[in-house]
Structure formats: structure tokens, C-alpha cells
Amino acid sequence: MIKNERVIIDGMENVTINIGKITTEEALAEEEWEPMGPTPKPGILSLRNWDHRLLKDFPPFYAPICDMCCLCTYGKCDLTENRKGACGIGIEAQQARMVLIACCIGTAAHAGHANHVLHELIRWHGSDHPIDLGPYIDVEAPIIRTVVGTIPKTLGDLEEILNYVNQQLVHALSSTHTGQEGSFIDFESKALHVSMIDNLAKEVADIAQIAGFDFPKGDPDAALIDFGFGSVDRTKPIIVFIGHYPAVSVATIDYIEERGLSDKIEVCGICCTAIETSRYSASAKVIGPLSMQQFFVRSGIADVLVLDEQCVRTDLLEEAQKTGAPLILTTDKICYNLPDVTSQDPDKVVADLLNGTPGVLISDPHKAAKVITETALKMKPKRDGLNHLPELDEVQKLAEECIKCGWCDRACPNSLPVKDAMIQAKEGDFGGLSNLFSPCMSCGRCESECKKELPIISMILKSAQEIAFGETYTMRAGRGPVLDTEIRKVGAPLVLGEIPGIVALVGCSNFPNGEVEVAKIAEEFARRNYIVVATGCSAMAMAMYRCEDGQTLYEKYPGSFDAGGVVNIGSCVANAHIIGAAIKVAAIFARIPLRGNFEEIADYILNKVGACGVAWGAMSQKAASIGTGTNRWGIPVIVGPHGSKYRRAYISNKELSEWELYDKRAGKVVEGEPAPEHLMYPAETMEEAIVLIAKFCIRPSDNAKGRQIKLSNYVDLHKKYMGTLPPDLHLFVRNERDIPITMKSEVMEYLEEAGWEPRKAIGDPSRLVPEEEV
Amino acid sequence: MTRAYQCANVPGPHLGKVGTPASVTSAIKRAERPILIVGSELANLNWALTLAKEQNIPIVATAHVAGTIAEMGANPDRVLGAIEITNLLKSPEWSGIRGEGQHDLAIFVDVLYYLEAQMLSALKHFAPHIKTISLTKGHQPNANQSLPNLSKKKLGEFLAEVAEGLAK
Ligand code: SF4
Ligand code: SF4
Ligand code: SF4
């Protein structure tokens, strides 16, 4: 078969012979940009040794959330006390299998997004549309270069990469079928593999978006966007986009602009579609992260609700109907049994929606844009004057119905004191309910449990109306990739430790105590001159906070990828650029070839780039694959306490482990150090996480000055939150030159007590022992 | 039947016992090398510190509880994350906080409920050498025994009875 100038031989679909291209200059340049490394387009087995090496230092720790398996009709199988399932699987392998399933789901969601957006953009611009990331990025697509071994030049080039993504996903998922893999270590290796594929899919998605929607190309001064319920002008028709896939919001903004309606309509977003939309138009408003979803829908502010894909509440049809706002679905991922009206006359669809059709599905973004805009314009007057939240005296009356059973508290994922708040509200004191607004993530589990069917979320929102509607914050629009020029500046100080680390706040908003903790973590490390980067719901959560001087974090700290910067990289798919920045340190500062060279790059990052991911509100399967993929690249991740429900962490046992590293300079295996100590760690509190972030940024490559800076942060934070010097400090002091000067006497005293002996810093630390020396 | 405090936290067919002050007291008395793990909820920290002192039980502070204990003028035996101490307890070769051998009873007090549930699950599945008691607010079916779902006042009375029983 000949397809796109390529001969594909039956049964050898992976082998392609290019005709007419091989001699072109472009193809030669492609051949020459770097020699091909050992693992282009790795399969499940290609990087298995690397995974096993990682898992030797950071073995999986399993905490089953369910003692059974019910995946096939042999089950349910009880896996307690060494029992095996009917298929022969034991509890550890079953946990690893469930983790792999979660990582496959996460990867599928990102790959689905990538496939979807790429094909839409090819429809808009053609497959020859160039990928140009601007004058300051030469090493574009670092994940694609490292994993696949190509440099995509056009949207069409990304298709081939997605073919590889889709193929790997199928293989990984298939191994979870009953009676395939039986080893927990190899399930983990597959989870690491498919999660690296997740990272690759995200890079494809965001590069396509930057090229196709002309999103910012790494602009440190990306616009400051108005943020929060309070930023919305409620005198105008209001459209709200929820989800992740920006084609529809972009098409809607274009439609609105083309008709000169820009100052007549409010376009807002929740979750990642909000970030994406603000990357396209600075006048779009960001309502907030996922945790604000139900609050905002209940407020009834939206005249039209538009859903695309990923992390959207599944009951929004019901909720939208309560407020009289029509619901418009725009992708095949969410259909809610609504009619697909894509081929109908848009004017008729608008008329139907105005006449009470609760919702429709329109899969063409441009048609959807017209329906959304016209419906919002005409819906607004119909909805004016409607009141969607109970008045305070009604809140009190509702609270009087409460029978104080306390099941709400017990249903709440964070065990929030809803019952006590109800008891207060009965007496006309709404303080308790109002205090719930910040830690509540509007999940609605309390309402589902309440026998009196009290609308608890609406009662909380009404009681907190001044906080909820009174504030407008700002968020810097997602800037996209880190510039090569920035990497050139920070590469050396990062590897030597003089910039103490990159703190990456990523992932969902299943926070244990509300959004404020993410902001506090960011502030703590920005003040200490770490590079703070953020994406997705965490980037939005950080916006909902004012520093002591009244500024938001994005106003106070620069948006450059540099010491003391607070950088909004973008949405969930833009996470790829954070890993990309670590890869670019290896490529630009250390000049390590990327092409098909995963192991060497990941080894470099693990031992030399002091970065720590923090997914404080990790909730979704996407967060599972984001985190696990980040781990495979050698970056440790701290999750919030809810993250323990992923049922697997990667935890070293520093009392029992031997930390062996290979010193490439000395050519021998040497005593290493627990730096980083763990690879995937659920922390119990924000304060614990803060101390650990400082510790997890320590790397064997730190020079004495860098180690001093990192240790002074670690010691200082440990004293601040734990009251003492760190009890494991001796493990991180190699010799006296590592001790922060201002702390010398107390640290020396401590070290003497701990029986510390000086040791040599490792010249060129690695976890890869050359084969001839094994 | 007593349900888990977070009511959907049902692990499977084998559920731990609902303890009484007498059963908790006797389990602690029977243990040769118990360990107390105190967490971030801080509801009964004083009680735990007193118990540790009076019964000479080593105490591990999780999260940033060590800071609070320091403010009270005391020090825990060890500062470890909830998952770190659980990981150590899982290893048969670990010689315990005082180097006297792996512990045979872990008593959890005030670790964040759902994180504690996961840690208890890890021990239930992978540490057959250790028994677990949860004295954190709310029933924890992954512990060998834990509290019934009690009001704050009743919980205080329960713990006081345990302390009295142990003092006898
Ligand atoms: S997949 Fe295995 S453990 Fe699961 S239900 Fe089937 S037989 Fe039982
Ligand atoms: S809606 Fe809020 S209070 Fe209710 S269960 Fe969810 S987090 Fe808890
Ligand atoms: S579940 Fe409903 S009735 Fe029961 S305490 Fe909570 S709000 Fe009151």
C-alpha cells in the first residue's frame, strides 16, 4: 500500500520506506540533526531496565483501597491474607494492575484530546500548517525528540506520533486483561511506560494548539487575566465553557469578534478550557478550578453552559436545568443522551433551546459557536431577574429542617463540619456555612447523603456570597513552553544547586483544605528563589489568594522561568513543557543528545535537575498518569493526602536501603545519598509537603554552594514547621563545605551527635552502570 | 453493624472489630513492643503524649505534628511521614524505633482519617506480624480494632477509660 509517499508492507506496518523524500535537503537535515539514540519509539520492553532500576531505589508501596477484584466473572475475588484470585493474581499485582488501568485511562484522555484537537486543526489549517514556536525556542518538542526521535515541522507530522501513542496505549491496556501480566514490578514498568506516552500525547496536543490557535509561545509576560466569580459582568449575556478542549471556545471568540460583539458578551471558563481560552483571548474570564464547578453552576450566572471533555461533572444536565440555562455539548466524550443536531440549521437549534430544549450536542465547533452565541444573546433577557440561590432567610428555614444526623460530615471527602454549620444557621448565624466555602470543593456528596435533601452547596454559596462574588483576582495566561534563552540562563545554577529547585504545582483541585494551600506553597518557594511553575487547576487555585501586600501571586512575582518566578505554563496538556524544561536543561546546558535517548536523559534529570512535582489536589486518572510519567523522567512527585487513594506510592526505605550510584567520572559504583528520597509520596499536611519539597530538590550533582543553599532552605523550613533540625540532616551533608555558613555551629553540633563522617561528593552521578562493569 | 466513619470506606469481606475500652486496654497490655503514631488532626494529642510517657511507648509524630509537640515543650521519639513509618512497620527486618525489634502493635491516633485508612490497609495486607488499633475519630474497618463512631465527649470518655485501665 502507498500512503503519504510511503510504502507500507502488509504485516510490517511499523516499517515504512519513504519514497521521493530520502534525498531531499529536509530529509538530510532530519538525518543529521543528531545521531539516532538507542531507543526511538520505545516499546514496553525497551526501557524496562530503566524502570526496574528506578523501582530498586523507589519500590512500590501498596495501600489497597479495596481488598477484592471484580474485573471478570470469576470474581468477586477476595485477595486478603495471601489469597489469590481465580486467575492466580495476588494483592500486590492487582494493585499495580489497577494503577496501570488508571494510568491508561489518564493517557487515553490526553491522547483523545491530542487526536481530537489535531484532527480539528488539520481540518482548519491543513496538514502542512507549520509548527513554529517562535525565535526563542530551537529545541521545540523535547519529549517528541527524546521518545520518538523526530522533529515535527507541520501538524501532519504530529499524526505519525499519535499513531505511535495509540499503539503503545493499546499494548499497555491489553496487559491488564485477565490472565496477562502477573508481576507487580512489570505492571509498574508498564504504568511508567504508558505514562511517559501520556506525557508525549500532551506535548503533541499542546504543540498542535500553540501552532493551530496561535497560543503564546513561551511569553513570560503573558497577559494578566481577570479571575473569579467577581470578575464576571453580570449585566451581559454569559457563556461558560467547562472542560479541556479549546476548539469550541476559540471558535466562539472568533464568532463574537467577527460580529463586533466582544464588549457585549462575557466569555468565561472553568477548569482547563478556561486557561486555554485565556491563552487565546485576554478578555476571557477565568472562573476557577474544578472545585468551583458546582458552585458556579448553582449560582445560575451562566446563560449558556458549554461542555467539552475531561473532568466535567456528569450531572450538569440536571443542574443546568435547575437554573434554566441550556446545555451545549461539543464532543463525542460527553453526550448525556442528548440529540446530535450538528447537521441541523443553527437558527432552528437556537429557537429550540430558547423554547425549552434542555440541551443539544453539536460536534462542529463553528456551528456550535454560532448556536452558543446567539442563544446566549437571546437567553439573557429571559433569565434576567431569576433568582437561583435561596435568600438568607430561606437558608435559615432550610437549616431548621436539619435533623442533625451528621451523615453529611461522614459523606464529605474532607469530613467538613456541615452539621455544626447547619446548627449555627438555624440560629441565623451563617458563619459556619460561609467558612465551608473555602475548603469545600462543591462535590455534592453531602447533598446526596442528606435525607432531608437540603441543597447544602447552594446554602454554603449563599452564606459566603460576599467572599464568593466580591473578589476579583488575576491570573497570568498560560505561557506555554520554556524558552531556550531561559534554560541557558538557569541550566548551570539549577544543576549546581545555586537555584535550589523547580517546584511544579500541577493537577486537580481535590485539595484537603481548599485552594489556599497551593498558593501558600507557591509563595513559600517563590520567596526562596526557587522557580515555581504551575499548570491546570493548581495554576488557577494559586490565583485565588492575596499576599500580605494585597497582590496576587501572578502580580507580585515575574512570569519568567527563573529564580523567584511564578510561571503559569498552561493547562493540563501544557504539563509536557515542565518535563520539557528539565529535558532541555540536559540538552542545552549539558549538550546531551535527545534523539531516541530516553534513559540517558532521564538519568541526567534524576541525578542532576533539582525538580519536584506537587499534585496537591490529585484526583483524576490523568493526574495518575501525569505523575507516573513525571516519575519515569526522574522527577519526584508529592501528592496530597487524597493521593494515597491511588493505592500506590514509590517510597524508599532510607533506614534499610543502600543508596548506590555510579560515578561516571571515577568509573565506579560509590555510596550515594537519598536525593531524591522518594519518587511518589502522599503527604498528610501542607506543612509536611513544604518541608519535603525542599528536601526532594536536593541532588547528588549539587556543588558545595548549591548544597548550602538547598540545605539552608531545608533546615529553615524544618525548624519553622517541625520545630527542630531535620533528623536526617547528616545524610545530606557530604563534607563541611556543604554546611550553610550561618548554621555552622548548630549543624556541626548535631552532626557530631549523629556520628557523621565526611564523604566525597560524587563527580558525575548516574544510575546507569555501563554493561561491561555490571 | 458499625459502618466506617467515612461511610463508603468499605474495604471488603474482612472487617476489623469495633473496640471497647477494655479490649483496647488489654491489647495494649499484651503487646511487647507497641508504637504510637500521632497525626495531624491533633484532637487527642495530650492524651497520646501522656500515654506514651506513662506506658513508656515510643511515639512517632507524622506530618508537621512535631512542631506542635515542640511548642508543648516535648519531643517525639521520631518524626516520620505517615507512609514512611508504615513502610518501616511493614519490613520484618526493621528493628523498631528503639532498636529492640520490630513492633507488634501500632496505635494510630489522629492521623488524617482517609490517609490513616490507607496506611492501616497497607499494614493489614503486608504486615501480618503487627496488630493495629485506631483511636482516631471514627470507625476504621482496616484496623484490627478501632473506635465506634462517637461524639467528641464520648470519645474523650473512651480514651480516659483506656488510660485508667492501663494505669491499673
Ligand atoms: S480478574 Fe482475577 S482476581 Fe479479578 S475477578 Fe477475575 S479472577 Fe478474580
Ligand atoms: S460539597 Fe463540600 S461539604 Fe459537601 S461533601 Fe463535598 S466537599 Fe464536603
Ligand atoms: S445530612 Fe442533612 S439532615 Fe443530616 S446533619 Fe447533614 S444537613 Fe442535617
CSV table of N, CA and C in Angstrom, one decimal, chain A residues 470-570:
chain,number,residue,atom,x,y,z
A,470,GLY,N,-17.5,38.8,45.8
A,470,GLY,CA,-16.9,40.1,46.0
A,470,GLY,C,-15.5,40.3,45.5
A,471,GLU,N,-14.8,39.2,45.2
A,471,GLU,CA,-13.4,39.3,44.9
A,471,GLU,C,-13.1,39.1,43.4
A,472,THR,N,-12.2,40.0,42.8
A,472,THR,CA,-11.7,39.7,41.5
A,472,THR,C,-10.2,39.5,41.7
A,473,TYR,N,-9.7,38.4,41.2
A,473,TYR,CA,-8.2,38.2,41.3
A,473,TYR,C,-7.6,38.3,39.9
A,474,THR,N,-6.3,38.0,39.8
A,474,THR,CA,-5.8,37.9,38.4
A,474,THR,C,-4.9,36.7,38.3
A,475,MET,N,-4.9,36.2,37.1
A,475,MET,CA,-4.1,35.0,36.8
A,475,MET,C,-3.3,35.3,35.5
A,476,ARG,N,-2.0,34.9,35.4
A,476,ARG,CA,-1.3,35.1,34.2
A,476,ARG,C,-1.8,34.1,33.2
A,477,ALA,N,-2.0,34.4,32.0
A,477,ALA,CA,-2.5,33.5,31.0
A,477,ALA,C,-1.3,32.4,30.8
A,478,GLY,N,-1.7,31.2,30.5
A,478,GLY,CA,-0.7,30.1,30.3
A,478,GLY,C,0.2,30.5,29.2
A,479,ARG,N,1.5,30.5,29.5
A,479,ARG,CA,2.5,31.0,28.6
A,479,ARG,C,3.0,29.9,27.6
A,480,GLY,N,2.8,28.6,27.9
A,480,GLY,CA,3.4,27.6,27.1
A,480,GLY,C,4.8,27.3,27.4
A,481,PRO,N,5.6,26.8,26.4
A,481,PRO,CA,6.9,26.2,26.7
A,481,PRO,C,7.9,27.2,27.3
A,482,VAL,N,8.9,26.6,28.0
A,482,VAL,CA,10.0,27.4,28.5
A,482,VAL,C,11.0,27.7,27.3
A,483,LEU,N,11.5,29.0,27.3
A,483,LEU,CA,12.4,29.4,26.2
A,483,LEU,C,13.8,28.8,26.3
A,484,ASP,N,14.4,28.6,25.2
A,484,ASP,CA,15.8,28.1,25.3
A,484,ASP,C,16.7,29.2,26.0
A,485,THR,N,16.4,30.4,25.7
A,485,THR,CA,17.2,31.5,26.4
A,485,THR,C,17.1,31.4,27.9
A,486,GLU,N,15.9,31.1,28.4
A,486,GLU,CA,15.7,31.0,29.8
A,486,GLU,C,16.5,29.8,30.3
A,487,ILE,N,16.5,28.7,29.6
A,487,ILE,CA,17.2,27.5,30.0
A,487,ILE,C,18.7,27.8,30.0
A,488,ARG,N,19.2,28.5,29.0
A,488,ARG,CA,20.6,28.9,29.0
A,488,ARG,C,21.0,29.6,30.3
A,489,LYS,N,20.1,30.4,30.8
A,489,LYS,CA,20.4,31.2,32.0
A,489,LYS,C,20.4,30.4,33.2
A,490,VAL,N,19.4,29.5,33.3
A,490,VAL,CA,19.2,28.8,34.6
A,490,VAL,C,19.8,27.4,34.6
A,491,GLY,N,20.2,26.9,33.5
A,491,GLY,CA,20.7,25.5,33.4
A,491,GLY,C,21.8,25.2,34.4
A,492,ALA,N,22.9,26.0,34.4
A,492,ALA,CA,24.1,25.7,35.2
A,492,ALA,C,23.6,25.9,36.7
A,493,PRO,N,23.1,27.0,37.1
A,493,PRO,CA,22.7,27.2,38.5
A,493,PRO,C,21.7,26.1,39.0
A,494,LEU,N,20.9,25.6,38.1
A,494,LEU,CA,20.0,24.5,38.6
A,494,LEU,C,20.8,23.2,38.8
A,495,VAL,N,21.6,22.9,37.9
A,495,VAL,CA,22.4,21.6,38.1
A,495,VAL,C,23.3,21.7,39.2
A,496,LEU,N,23.9,22.9,39.5
A,496,LEU,CA,24.8,23.0,40.6
A,496,LEU,C,24.1,23.3,41.9
A,497,GLY,N,22.9,23.6,41.8
A,497,GLY,CA,22.1,23.8,43.0
A,497,GLY,C,21.9,25.2,43.5
A,498,GLU,N,22.6,26.1,42.7
A,498,GLU,CA,22.5,27.5,43.2
A,498,GLU,C,21.2,28.2,43.0
A,499,ILE,N,20.4,27.7,42.0
A,499,ILE,CA,19.0,27.9,42.1
A,499,ILE,C,18.4,26.6,42.7
A,500,PRO,N,17.8,26.7,43.9
A,500,PRO,CA,17.6,25.5,44.7
A,500,PRO,C,16.6,24.5,44.1
A,501,GLY,N,15.8,24.9,43.1
A,501,GLY,CA,15.0,23.8,42.5
A,501,GLY,C,13.8,24.4,41.7
A,502,ILE,N,13.2,23.5,41.0
A,502,ILE,CA,12.0,23.8,40.2
A,502,ILE,C,10.8,23.2,41.0
A,503,VAL,N,9.9,24.0,41.4
A,503,VAL,CA,8.7,23.4,42.1
A,503,VAL,C,7.5,23.5,41.2
A,504,ALA,N,7.0,22.4,40.8
A,504,ALA,CA,5.9,22.3,39.8
A,504,ALA,C,4.6,22.0,40.4
A,505,LEU,N,3.7,22.9,40.5
A,505,LEU,CA,2.4,22.7,41.1
A,505,LEU,C,1.4,22.4,40.0
A,506,VAL,N,1.0,21.1,40.0
A,506,VAL,CA,0.2,20.7,38.9
A,506,VAL,C,-1.1,19.9,39.4
A,507,GLY,N,-1.9,19.7,38.5
A,507,GLY,CA,-3.0,18.7,38.7
A,507,GLY,C,-4.3,19.3,39.3
A,508,CYS,N,-5.2,18.5,39.7
A,508,CYS,CA,-6.6,18.8,40.0
A,508,CYS,C,-6.7,19.5,41.3
A,509,SER,N,-8.0,19.7,41.7
A,509,SER,CA,-8.3,20.5,42.9
A,509,SER,C,-9.0,19.7,43.9
A,510,ASN,N,-8.6,18.5,44.1
A,510,ASN,CA,-9.1,17.7,45.3
A,510,ASN,C,-8.3,18.0,46.5
A,511,PHE,N,-8.3,19.2,46.9
A,511,PHE,CA,-7.4,19.7,48.0
A,511,PHE,C,-8.0,19.3,49.3
A,512,PRO,N,-7.1,19.0,50.3
A,512,PRO,CA,-7.6,18.6,51.6
A,512,PRO,C,-8.2,19.8,52.4
A,513,ASN,N,-7.7,21.0,52.1
A,513,ASN,CA,-8.1,22.2,52.8
A,513,ASN,C,-8.4,23.4,51.9
A,514,GLY,N,-8.8,23.2,50.7
A,514,GLY,CA,-9.1,24.3,49.8
A,514,GLY,C,-7.9,24.8,49.0
A,515,GLU,N,-8.2,25.8,48.2
A,515,GLU,CA,-7.2,26.2,47.2
A,515,GLU,C,-6.0,26.9,47.8
A,516,VAL,N,-6.3,27.5,49.0
A,516,VAL,CA,-5.3,28.4,49.6
A,516,VAL,C,-3.9,27.8,49.8
A,517,GLU,N,-3.9,26.5,50.1
A,517,GLU,CA,-2.7,25.8,50.4
A,517,GLU,C,-1.7,25.8,49.2
A,518,VAL,N,-2.3,25.6,48.0
A,518,VAL,CA,-1.4,25.6,46.8
A,518,VAL,C,-0.7,27.0,46.7
A,519,ALA,N,-1.5,28.0,46.9
A,519,ALA,CA,-0.9,29.4,46.9
A,519,ALA,C,0.2,29.6,47.9
A,520,LYS,N,-0.1,29.0,49.1
A,520,LYS,CA,0.9,29.2,50.2
A,520,LYS,C,2.2,28.5,49.8
A,521,ILE,N,2.1,27.3,49.3
A,521,ILE,CA,3.3,26.5,48.9
A,521,ILE,C,4.0,27.4,47.8
A,522,ALA,N,3.3,27.9,46.8
A,522,ALA,CA,3.9,28.7,45.8
A,522,ALA,C,4.7,29.9,46.4
A,523,GLU,N,4.0,30.5,47.3
A,523,GLU,CA,4.6,31.8,47.8
A,523,GLU,C,5.9,31.4,48.6
A,524,GLU,N,5.8,30.4,49.4
A,524,GLU,CA,6.9,30.0,50.2
A,524,GLU,C,8.2,29.8,49.4
A,525,PHE,N,8.0,29.1,48.2
A,525,PHE,CA,9.2,28.8,47.4
A,525,PHE,C,9.5,29.9,46.4
A,526,ALA,N,8.6,30.7,46.0
A,526,ALA,CA,9.0,31.9,45.2
A,526,ALA,C,9.8,32.8,46.0
A,527,ARG,N,9.4,33.0,47.3
A,527,ARG,CA,10.2,33.9,48.1
A,527,ARG,C,11.6,33.4,48.3
A,528,ARG,N,11.8,32.1,48.3
A,528,ARG,CA,13.1,31.5,48.5
A,528,ARG,C,13.9,31.3,47.2
A,529,ASN,N,13.4,31.9,46.1
A,529,ASN,CA,14.1,31.9,44.9
A,529,ASN,C,14.1,30.6,44.2
A,530,TYR,N,13.2,29.7,44.4
A,530,TYR,CA,13.0,28.6,43.6
A,530,TYR,C,12.3,29.1,42.3
A,531,ILE,N,12.3,28.2,41.3
A,531,ILE,CA,11.4,28.5,40.1
A,531,ILE,C,10.1,27.8,40.4
A,532,VAL,N,9.0,28.6,40.5
A,532,VAL,CA,7.7,28.0,40.7
A,532,VAL,C,7.0,27.9,39.4
A,533,VAL,N,6.6,26.8,39.0
A,533,VAL,CA,5.8,26.7,37.7
A,533,VAL,C,4.5,26.0,38.1
A,534,ALA,N,3.4,26.3,37.3
A,534,ALA,CA,2.1,25.7,37.6
A,534,ALA,C,1.4,25.4,36.4
A,535,THR,N,0.5,24.5,36.5
A,535,THR,CA,-0.5,24.2,35.3
A,535,THR,C,-1.8,23.9,35.9
A,536,GLY,N,-2.8,23.9,35.0
A,536,GLY,CA,-4.1,23.3,35.3
A,536,GLY,C,-4.8,23.9,36.5
A,537,CYS,N,-5.5,23.1,37.2
A,537,CYS,CA,-6.3,23.6,38.3
A,537,CYS,C,-5.4,24.2,39.4
A,538,SER,N,-4.2,23.7,39.5
A,538,SER,CA,-3.3,24.3,40.5
A,538,SER,C,-2.9,25.7,40.1
A,539,ALA,N,-2.7,25.9,38.8
A,539,ALA,CA,-2.3,27.3,38.4
A,539,ALA,C,-3.5,28.3,38.7
A,540,MET,N,-4.7,27.7,38.6
A,540,MET,CA,-5.9,28.5,38.9
A,540,MET,C,-6.1,28.7,40.4
A,541,ALA,N,-5.9,27.6,41.2
A,541,ALA,CA,-6.1,27.7,42.6
A,541,ALA,C,-5.1,28.8,43.2
A,542,MET,N,-3.9,28.8,42.6
A,542,MET,CA,-2.9,29.8,43.1
A,542,MET,C,-3.4,31.3,42.9
A,543,ALA,N,-4.3,31.5,42.0
A,543,ALA,CA,-4.7,32.8,41.7
A,543,ALA,C,-5.6,33.3,42.8
A,544,MET,N,-6.3,32.4,43.5
A,544,MET,CA,-7.3,32.8,44.5
A,544,MET,C,-6.8,33.2,45.8
A,545,TYR,N,-5.8,34.0,45.8
A,545,TYR,CA,-5.1,34.3,47.0
A,545,TYR,C,-4.4,35.7,46.9
A,546,ARG,N,-4.4,36.4,48.0
A,546,ARG,CA,-3.6,37.6,48.0
A,546,ARG,C,-2.5,37.6,49.0
A,547,CYS,N,-1.3,38.0,48.6
A,547,CYS,CA,-0.2,38.1,49.5
A,547,CYS,C,-0.5,39.2,50.5
A,548,GLU,N,0.4,39.3,51.5
A,548,GLU,CA,0.2,40.3,52.6
A,548,GLU,C,0.0,41.7,52.0
A,549,ASP,N,0.7,42.0,51.0
A,549,ASP,CA,0.6,43.3,50.4
A,549,ASP,C,-0.6,43.5,49.5
A,550,GLY,N,-1.4,42.5,49.4
A,550,GLY,CA,-2.7,42.6,48.6
A,550,GLY,C,-2.6,42.2,47.2
A,551,GLN,N,-1.3,41.9,46.8
A,551,GLN,CA,-1.2,41.5,45.4
A,551,GLN,C,-1.4,40.0,45.2
A,552,THR,N,-1.9,39.6,44.0
A,552,THR,CA,-2.0,38.1,43.7
A,552,THR,C,-0.6,37.7,43.4
A,553,LEU,N,-0.4,36.4,43.5
A,553,LEU,CA,1.0,35.8,43.2
A,553,LEU,C,1.5,36.2,41.8
A,554,TYR,N,0.5,36.2,40.9
A,554,TYR,CA,0.9,36.5,39.5
A,554,TYR,C,1.2,38.0,39.3
A,555,GLU,N,0.7,38.8,40.2
A,555,GLU,CA,1.0,40.2,40.1
A,555,GLU,C,2.4,40.5,40.7
A,556,LYS,N,2.6,39.7,41.8
A,556,LYS,CA,3.8,40.0,42.6
A,556,LYS,C,5.1,39.4,42.0
A,557,TYR,N,5.0,38.2,41.5
A,557,TYR,CA,6.2,37.6,41.0
A,557,TYR,C,6.2,37.5,39.5
A,558,PRO,N,7.5,37.6,38.9
A,558,PRO,CA,7.5,37.6,37.4
A,558,PRO,C,7.2,36.3,36.8
A,559,GLY,N,6.7,36.3,35.6
A,559,GLY,CA,6.3,35.1,34.9
A,559,GLY,C,7.4,34.4,34.1
A,560,SER,N,8.7,34.8,34.4
A,560,SER,CA,9.8,34.2,33.7
A,560,SER,C,10.3,32.9,34.4
A,561,PHE,N,10.8,32.0,33.6
A,561,PHE,CA,11.3,30.7,34.2
A,561,PHE,C,12.7,31.0,34.7
A,562,ASP,N,12.7,31.6,35.9
A,562,ASP,CA,13.9,32.0,36.6
A,562,ASP,C,13.7,32.0,38.1
A,563,ALA,N,14.8,32.1,38.8
A,563,ALA,CA,14.7,32.1,40.3
A,563,ALA,C,13.7,33.1,40.7
A,564,GLY,N,12.7,32.7,41.6
A,564,GLY,CA,11.7,33.6,42.1
A,564,GLY,C,10.6,33.9,41.1
A,565,GLY,N,10.5,33.2,40.0
A,565,GLY,CA,9.4,33.4,39.1
A,565,GLY,C,8.2,32.5,39.5
A,566,VAL,N,7.0,33.0,39.2
A,566,VAL,CA,5.8,32.2,39.4
A,566,VAL,C,5.1,32.1,38.0
A,567,VAL,N,5.3,30.9,37.4
A,567,VAL,CA,5.0,30.8,36.0
A,567,VAL,C,3.8,29.9,35.7
A,568,ASN,N,2.8,30.5,35.1
A,568,ASN,CA,1.7,29.7,34.6
A,568,ASN,C,2.0,29.1,33.3
A,569,ILE,N,2.3,27.8,33.2
A,569,ILE,CA,2.7,27.2,31.9
A,569,ILE,C,1.5,27.0,31.0
A,570,GLY,N,0.4,26.7,31.7
A,570,GLY,CA,-0.9,26.5,30.9
A,570,GLY,C,-1.8,25.4,31.5
